[in-house]
Amino acid sequence: MIELKNLQKTFDNGATYAVADTSFSVEKGELLGLIGESGSGKTTTLKMINRLEEPSSGEVYVNGQNVLAINPEELRRNIGYVFQGIGLFPHYTVAENVAAVPQLLGWDENRVTLRCQETLKMVGLPVDEYGARYSSQLSGGQQQRVGVARALAAEPDVILMDEPFGALDPITRAELQEEFKRIQTNLNLTVIIVTHDMTEALLMADRIAVMKDGEVLQIGTPQDLLNEPKHEYVKKMVDMPKRRADRLEKLVHSS
Amino acid sequence: MSDNLREQLVLLPEYFQGHLLLTLISLSLGIIISIPLGVWAAQSKIVKRPLLTAVSIIQTFPSVAILAMVVALLGGQIGLVPAIIALVLYSMLPIVRNTVTGLETVADEVVEAARGIGMSSNQILTKVRLPLALPVIIAGIRTAAVWTVGVATLSTLVGATSFGNYIFTGLQTSNLVSVTVGSLAAALMAIFLDSIIGGIQWLTEHRNQKSSTRKFKQVKFIVITAVLLGGSFSAYSILPEPKRDFVIGGKAYTEQYIIAGLLATELEAAGFTVDQRIGMGTEVLYTATANGTVDVYLEYTGTVWANIMNNSHNPGRKVVLESVTDFVKEKDGMVNVGTLGFQNRYALAMRKDRAQELGIVSIEDMIPLADGLIAAGDLEFFGRLEWITLRDTYNIDFAEKLTFDSTLMYTAVNEGQVDLITAYTSDGRVAAFDLQIIEDPRNSMLPYDSFLLASSRAAENNRFVEIMQTLVNQISDLEMREANRLVDVEGRSVSDAIAYLQTIIHE
């Protein structure tokens, strides 16, 4: 589980706060959607969890351990991370990308190979067919499947995702969302997905935290947000997918 | 095939070996030093700017000046070591700069991903940034390789064998074939290296996408074959050279090539093995003989008197010879094993018709006319004692003082572009262009008796000294002028001039 306590981040010595006094927790096996527009502080918040950004003040606990007390590299190796824009290593094959973290952790070769096969199969890319390819030989959707496999490879129970499906076409995106949700449920993973797509958050997340200008406006289940938005901005955010869903429903019934 | 070309091609294996050795050692050291420096600069802003500025400044220095400075810093040592140091310095800029650029242009998101999965800074560098920067770094090595092959030709000037031997010998002895062979050989070596490294660069650039295509396999095959081929040549070039009995030195002009060749022929006839290192400057050669890297070369009394002993007066021919002989012995342990007979001193010379027209016989006649005369000197003259003494003795200065390569200087006076030149008394071109030597009634010009300056080691060898002494006072001004004329004016080979002198000496 992940716990944030009064987390703050300023890049200008306190003149402004990218993240201001944020506290929430994510339970074991829970998928939290962290949603907001650009500059809302959602990505900075995510990066403070595995110390890609250092907090200005406040504390982060992952599985009960204060992350500031852990060597940052050690910490990152034990938390899966899926990057915005994918971030695969272009000079590594698919298999080498997936093997990267287990190798950093010093797993023996056999275990790495087996785990590679396993995770690639999990994301629908059999190692025999895809293992030797380079990312430039894959489609965008396949690349992000590798990105997910890489994050899962070292068997972490916490995974952080930074707009993982943002760059994909709608069909591929929907497929990957569903598949990932299935994997997350099966493995009982604790996950935070940063997104600006409310539909994605509503369909995938157990709970959603809405951020604006560095602050969490509301945190709750999709039903909470849809039915009882506590803030004008939150209402605006959930109204759009709601209206679209209504219109789609009418379209379906009118035919 | 002409005799001249055949004569040049005989030298090819030795020069090739020297050039390849220089290039490969310098380039390897350059890579070993420059890549870590580039990595350091890419990590640290404090290091980056000064380092890039420093290697750029080195690059702006003329390569000849760097060679000269390295020789001076090493206390006059000549040969491979100073040449390699200078070449390494010269090769650094493109490798350092491309390493920095290559590392800095790795996409931020890839570096972020590496951090995000838990790589340490070192792991990010070695597993991600360096491999991705590799094609750019190799491109820098490629540039450095071409530069190194080119600049290596200059290492002849500090006594390291290279294709430059062809070029400098050819320039000084008006042997176009020699210059062409040397330049072509250097160009071919540069193209060959450029292509191999270019191939490696292409392979690293395309290693991800195209590693299974036919073209990739073909390029890989060609590169591997070329590397193996180049590798075996290099292995051959690192074979230790057989130790020679004597090393004969020489400065960079015809007379020196002829006399060095003559000494070599005489010593070889007596069963010794010799090595010739020709094309160096006086300072380098003098120091090299003092420290025993060179065993013997043709020196002139006036050169040692003025340039080494720093005298600025002229006590006359006999005193200068004696002082110089004592000086080289006492100061540097070298031995004057004998004068050859001819002098190669400076003298003002004019075209005969021009001298008659102006009524000039001696320098005194020039005094009232000097501010209307254009003089041309060789690369050294107007910086030398002779010029200062001449100027002060006669209180004379010329309207213009131009500096030329000596060959061009003679052409200029012959074509009437300049009125007078600073000729050399043993120069074949004085006779060939029918120049008049202007008399020097006040003895302002230093004497330049030619003598054989030998290292202490060589001078202890009785057989060596005997052979040298058979040459003492055997060659007159006129005969040396004729030998020089054969090469410089008639375009005959140095061997022909040596043969001519041998008939005179052994008649």
Short mmCIF file of C-alpha atoms in Angstrom, two decimals, chain B residues 226-497:
data_model
loop_
_atom_site.label_atom_id
_atom_site.label_comp_id
_atom_site.label_asym_id
_atom_site.label_seq_id
_atom_site.Cartn_x
_atom_site.Cartn_y
_atom_site.Cartn_z
CA ALA B 226 38.94 -4.73 -43.98
CA VAL B 227 39.67 -4.70 -40.26
CA LEU B 228 41.40 -8.09 -40.50
CA LEU B 229 43.40 -6.88 -43.49
CA GLY B 230 44.33 -3.61 -41.79
CA GLY B 231 45.05 -5.54 -38.61
CA SER B 232 47.55 -7.86 -40.25
CA PHE B 233 49.27 -4.88 -41.89
CA SER B 234 49.42 -3.18 -38.50
CA ALA B 235 50.80 -6.29 -36.84
CA TYR B 236 53.48 -6.27 -39.51
CA SER B 237 54.14 -2.59 -38.90
CA ILE B 238 54.71 -3.09 -35.17
CA LEU B 239 57.43 -5.69 -35.81
CA PRO B 240 60.54 -4.27 -34.21
CA GLU B 241 62.89 -2.69 -36.70
CA PRO B 242 66.34 -4.21 -36.91
CA LYS B 243 68.81 -2.07 -34.98
CA ARG B 244 70.96 0.00 -37.33
CA ASP B 245 74.65 0.71 -36.70
CA PHE B 246 74.36 4.43 -37.42
CA VAL B 247 71.60 6.97 -37.85
CA ILE B 248 72.39 9.71 -40.36
CA GLY B 249 70.50 12.95 -39.91
CA GLY B 250 69.80 15.75 -42.32
CA LYS B 251 68.06 19.09 -42.61
CA ALA B 252 65.39 19.77 -45.17
CA TYR B 253 67.18 20.77 -48.34
CA THR B 254 68.88 19.20 -51.33
CA GLU B 255 72.49 19.51 -50.19
CA GLN B 256 71.61 17.75 -46.96
CA TYR B 257 69.85 14.91 -48.79
CA ILE B 258 72.87 14.49 -51.06
CA ILE B 259 75.49 14.49 -48.31
CA ALA B 260 73.38 12.25 -46.03
CA GLY B 261 72.99 9.86 -48.97
CA LEU B 262 76.71 10.04 -49.61
CA LEU B 263 77.49 9.21 -45.97
CA ALA B 264 75.01 6.33 -46.09
CA THR B 265 76.54 4.94 -49.28
CA GLU B 266 80.06 5.16 -47.88
CA LEU B 267 79.12 3.55 -44.57
CA GLU B 268 77.10 0.80 -46.24
CA ALA B 269 80.00 0.08 -48.58
CA ALA B 270 82.05 -0.54 -45.45
CA GLY B 271 79.47 -3.06 -44.22
CA PHE B 272 77.56 -0.90 -41.74
CA THR B 273 73.78 -0.69 -41.61
CA VAL B 274 72.38 2.83 -41.54
CA ASP B 275 69.12 4.65 -41.13
CA GLN B 276 68.48 8.09 -42.61
CA ARG B 277 66.36 10.69 -40.80
CA ILE B 278 66.21 13.68 -43.09
CA GLY B 279 64.01 16.76 -43.06
CA MET B 280 64.53 18.10 -39.54
CA GLY B 281 65.35 21.62 -38.36
CA THR B 282 68.76 22.63 -37.01
CA GLU B 283 67.77 22.77 -33.33
CA VAL B 284 66.10 19.38 -33.40
CA LEU B 285 68.97 17.77 -35.29
CA TYR B 286 71.68 19.31 -33.10
CA THR B 287 69.98 18.16 -29.88
CA ALA B 288 69.28 14.73 -31.33
CA THR B 289 72.98 14.30 -32.15
CA ALA B 290 73.98 15.55 -28.71
CA ASN B 291 71.73 12.96 -27.07
CA GLY B 292 72.80 10.22 -29.48
CA THR B 293 69.54 9.66 -31.38
CA VAL B 294 71.36 10.78 -34.51
CA ASP B 295 74.99 9.76 -35.14
CA VAL B 296 76.17 12.13 -37.81
CA TYR B 297 74.96 14.95 -40.03
CA LEU B 298 76.20 17.80 -42.15
CA GLU B 299 76.46 21.02 -40.13
CA TYR B 300 77.92 24.44 -40.88
CA THR B 301 80.25 26.42 -38.62
CA GLY B 302 78.24 29.64 -38.92
CA THR B 303 75.01 27.89 -37.90
CA VAL B 304 76.49 26.59 -34.65
CA TRP B 305 78.34 29.88 -34.05
CA ALA B 306 75.25 32.03 -34.40
CA ASN B 307 72.27 29.81 -33.57
CA ILE B 308 73.64 27.50 -30.90
CA MET B 309 76.45 29.56 -29.36
CA ASN B 310 74.46 32.79 -29.78
CA ASN B 311 77.44 34.83 -30.96
CA SER B 312 76.77 38.07 -32.73
CA HIS B 313 80.19 38.97 -34.09
CA ASN B 314 82.33 37.59 -36.87
CA PRO B 315 85.96 36.85 -35.91
CA GLY B 316 86.77 35.23 -39.26
CA ARG B 317 86.63 31.79 -40.82
CA LYS B 318 89.46 30.09 -38.95
CA VAL B 319 88.49 31.28 -35.47
CA VAL B 320 84.85 30.35 -36.00
CA LEU B 321 85.79 26.82 -37.08
CA GLU B 322 88.05 26.32 -34.07
CA SER B 323 85.58 27.76 -31.59
CA VAL B 324 82.76 25.66 -32.94
CA THR B 325 84.84 22.47 -32.83
CA ASP B 326 85.76 23.16 -29.19
CA PHE B 327 82.24 24.16 -28.28
CA VAL B 328 80.46 21.05 -29.58
CA LYS B 329 83.04 18.87 -27.86
CA GLU B 330 83.03 20.58 -24.48
CA LYS B 331 79.39 21.57 -24.26
CA ASP B 332 77.63 18.60 -25.83
CA GLY B 333 80.29 15.88 -26.20
CA MET B 334 80.04 15.83 -29.99
CA VAL B 335 82.92 15.63 -32.43
CA ASN B 336 83.70 17.57 -35.58
CA VAL B 337 85.05 14.66 -37.63
CA GLY B 338 86.16 16.91 -40.48
CA THR B 339 85.24 19.71 -42.86
CA LEU B 340 84.12 18.70 -46.33
CA GLY B 341 85.74 21.64 -48.10
CA PHE B 342 82.83 23.71 -49.36
CA GLN B 343 81.07 26.59 -47.65
CA ASN B 344 77.35 27.16 -47.71
CA ARG B 345 77.16 30.69 -46.46
CA TYR B 346 74.68 33.37 -47.29
CA ALA B 347 75.48 35.87 -50.01
CA LEU B 348 73.39 38.49 -51.71
CA ALA B 349 72.85 37.60 -55.35
CA MET B 350 71.29 39.40 -58.32
CA ARG B 351 70.60 38.64 -61.94
CA LYS B 352 73.73 39.59 -63.87
CA ASP B 353 71.93 42.00 -66.23
CA ARG B 354 70.17 43.75 -63.36
CA ALA B 355 73.44 44.14 -61.41
CA GLN B 356 75.15 45.62 -64.46
CA GLU B 357 72.27 47.96 -65.17
CA LEU B 358 72.49 49.32 -61.61
CA GLY B 359 76.28 49.18 -61.52
CA ILE B 360 76.38 46.91 -58.48
CA VAL B 361 79.45 44.81 -57.78
CA SER B 362 79.64 44.95 -54.01
CA ILE B 363 77.18 45.59 -51.21
CA GLU B 364 78.70 49.07 -50.83
CA ASP B 365 77.36 49.93 -54.29
CA MET B 366 73.87 49.06 -53.08
CA ILE B 367 73.80 51.52 -50.18
CA PRO B 368 72.43 54.54 -52.13
CA LEU B 369 70.01 52.35 -54.12
CA ALA B 370 68.67 50.14 -51.33
CA ASP B 371 65.44 52.02 -50.63
CA GLY B 372 64.35 51.23 -54.20
CA LEU B 373 65.28 47.53 -54.13
CA ILE B 374 63.08 44.56 -53.33
CA ALA B 375 64.89 41.77 -51.48
CA ALA B 376 63.74 38.21 -51.00
CA GLY B 377 65.05 35.99 -48.24
CA ASP B 378 64.55 32.34 -47.42
CA LEU B 379 62.34 31.39 -44.49
CA GLU B 380 65.07 32.24 -41.95
CA PHE B 381 67.29 34.98 -43.29
CA PHE B 382 65.65 38.15 -42.05
CA GLY B 383 65.46 36.66 -38.57
CA ARG B 384 69.11 35.74 -38.49
CA LEU B 385 72.31 37.31 -37.26
CA GLU B 386 73.56 37.68 -40.87
CA TRP B 387 70.83 40.13 -41.70
CA ILE B 388 71.36 42.23 -38.58
CA THR B 389 75.14 42.31 -39.14
CA LEU B 390 74.70 43.11 -42.83
CA ARG B 391 72.20 45.87 -42.03
CA ASP B 392 74.38 47.43 -39.33
CA THR B 393 77.72 46.98 -41.09
CA TYR B 394 76.56 48.75 -44.23
CA ASN B 395 73.75 50.77 -42.64
CA ILE B 396 71.43 49.44 -45.33
CA ASP B 397 67.78 48.45 -45.53
CA PHE B 398 65.65 47.46 -48.51
CA ALA B 399 62.36 48.88 -49.74
CA GLU B 400 60.70 45.51 -49.27
CA LYS B 401 61.91 42.35 -47.58
CA LEU B 402 59.93 39.31 -48.70
CA THR B 403 60.17 35.79 -47.35
CA PHE B 404 60.01 32.77 -49.67
CA ASP B 405 60.59 29.09 -49.80
CA SER B 406 64.12 28.92 -51.23
CA THR B 407 63.00 27.36 -54.53
CA LEU B 408 60.45 30.12 -55.08
CA MET B 409 63.03 32.72 -54.05
CA TYR B 410 65.30 31.75 -56.96
CA THR B 411 62.38 31.72 -59.38
CA ALA B 412 61.37 35.18 -58.18
CA VAL B 413 64.78 36.75 -58.83
CA ASN B 414 65.12 34.96 -62.15
CA GLU B 415 61.76 36.29 -63.31
CA GLY B 416 62.60 39.79 -62.12
CA GLN B 417 59.88 39.93 -59.46
CA VAL B 418 62.53 40.82 -56.87
CA ASP B 419 65.88 42.56 -57.36
CA LEU B 420 68.07 40.51 -55.09
CA ILE B 421 67.95 37.39 -52.99
CA THR B 422 69.84 35.86 -50.11
CA ALA B 423 71.44 33.00 -52.04
CA TYR B 424 73.63 30.20 -50.67
CA THR B 425 77.15 29.92 -51.98
CA SER B 426 76.97 26.19 -52.69
CA ASP B 427 73.58 26.42 -54.34
CA GLY B 428 73.32 24.92 -57.82
CA ARG B 429 70.75 27.48 -58.80
CA VAL B 430 73.29 30.32 -58.53
CA ALA B 431 75.04 28.82 -61.53
CA ALA B 432 71.90 27.64 -63.24
CA PHE B 433 70.21 31.04 -63.20
CA ASP B 434 73.52 32.76 -63.96
CA LEU B 435 73.30 34.90 -60.82
CA GLN B 436 75.98 37.27 -59.70
CA ILE B 437 77.19 36.92 -56.11
CA ILE B 438 77.51 40.44 -54.69
CA GLU B 439 80.83 40.99 -52.98
CA ASP B 440 80.96 41.57 -49.24
CA PRO B 441 84.15 43.72 -48.72
CA ARG B 442 83.41 44.33 -45.03
CA ASN B 443 83.00 40.57 -44.29
CA SER B 444 79.57 40.98 -42.79
CA MET B 445 78.47 37.48 -43.78
CA LEU B 446 79.46 34.70 -41.38
CA PRO B 447 81.58 31.83 -42.67
CA TYR B 448 79.67 28.56 -43.14
CA ASP B 449 82.22 25.81 -43.50
CA SER B 450 80.52 22.47 -43.90
CA PHE B 451 81.61 19.82 -41.45
CA LEU B 452 80.48 16.41 -40.25
CA LEU B 453 79.13 16.59 -36.72
CA ALA B 454 79.15 13.20 -35.04
CA SER B 455 77.71 11.87 -31.79
CA SER B 456 80.21 10.84 -29.12
CA ARG B 457 79.25 7.19 -29.60
CA ALA B 458 79.94 7.29 -33.34
CA ALA B 459 83.18 9.23 -32.87
CA GLU B 460 84.49 6.43 -30.63
CA ASN B 461 84.20 4.00 -33.53
CA ASN B 462 87.55 4.10 -35.33
CA ARG B 463 86.27 2.53 -38.53
CA PHE B 464 83.49 5.15 -38.68
CA VAL B 465 85.95 8.00 -38.19
CA GLU B 466 88.28 6.57 -40.87
CA ILE B 467 85.46 6.45 -43.39
CA MET B 468 84.38 9.99 -42.58
CA GLN B 469 87.92 11.23 -42.96
CA THR B 470 88.19 9.98 -46.52
CA LEU B 471 85.70 12.77 -47.31
CA VAL B 472 87.57 15.60 -45.62
CA ASN B 473 88.12 18.62 -47.86
CA GLN B 474 87.18 16.58 -50.94
CA ILE B 475 84.29 18.75 -52.16
CA SER B 476 84.79 22.33 -53.37
CA ASP B 477 82.16 25.06 -53.57
CA LEU B 478 81.92 24.52 -57.31
CA GLU B 479 81.52 20.76 -57.02
CA MET B 480 78.83 21.00 -54.38
CA ARG B 481 77.09 23.62 -56.48
CA GLU B 482 77.19 21.22 -59.44
CA ALA B 483 75.80 18.33 -57.36
CA ASN B 484 73.00 20.58 -56.14
CA ARG B 485 72.37 21.84 -59.67
CA LEU B 486 71.92 18.29 -60.97
CA VAL B 487 69.01 17.78 -58.57
CA ASP B 488 67.48 21.22 -58.23
CA VAL B 489 67.82 22.41 -61.80
CA GLU B 490 68.12 19.36 -64.00
CA GLY B 491 65.67 17.31 -62.02
CA ARG B 492 68.05 14.38 -61.66
CA SER B 493 67.68 12.11 -58.65
CA VAL B 494 69.62 12.47 -55.40
CA SER B 495 71.33 9.15 -56.21
CA ASP B 496 72.72 10.72 -59.42
CA ALA B 497 74.21 13.59 -57.43
#
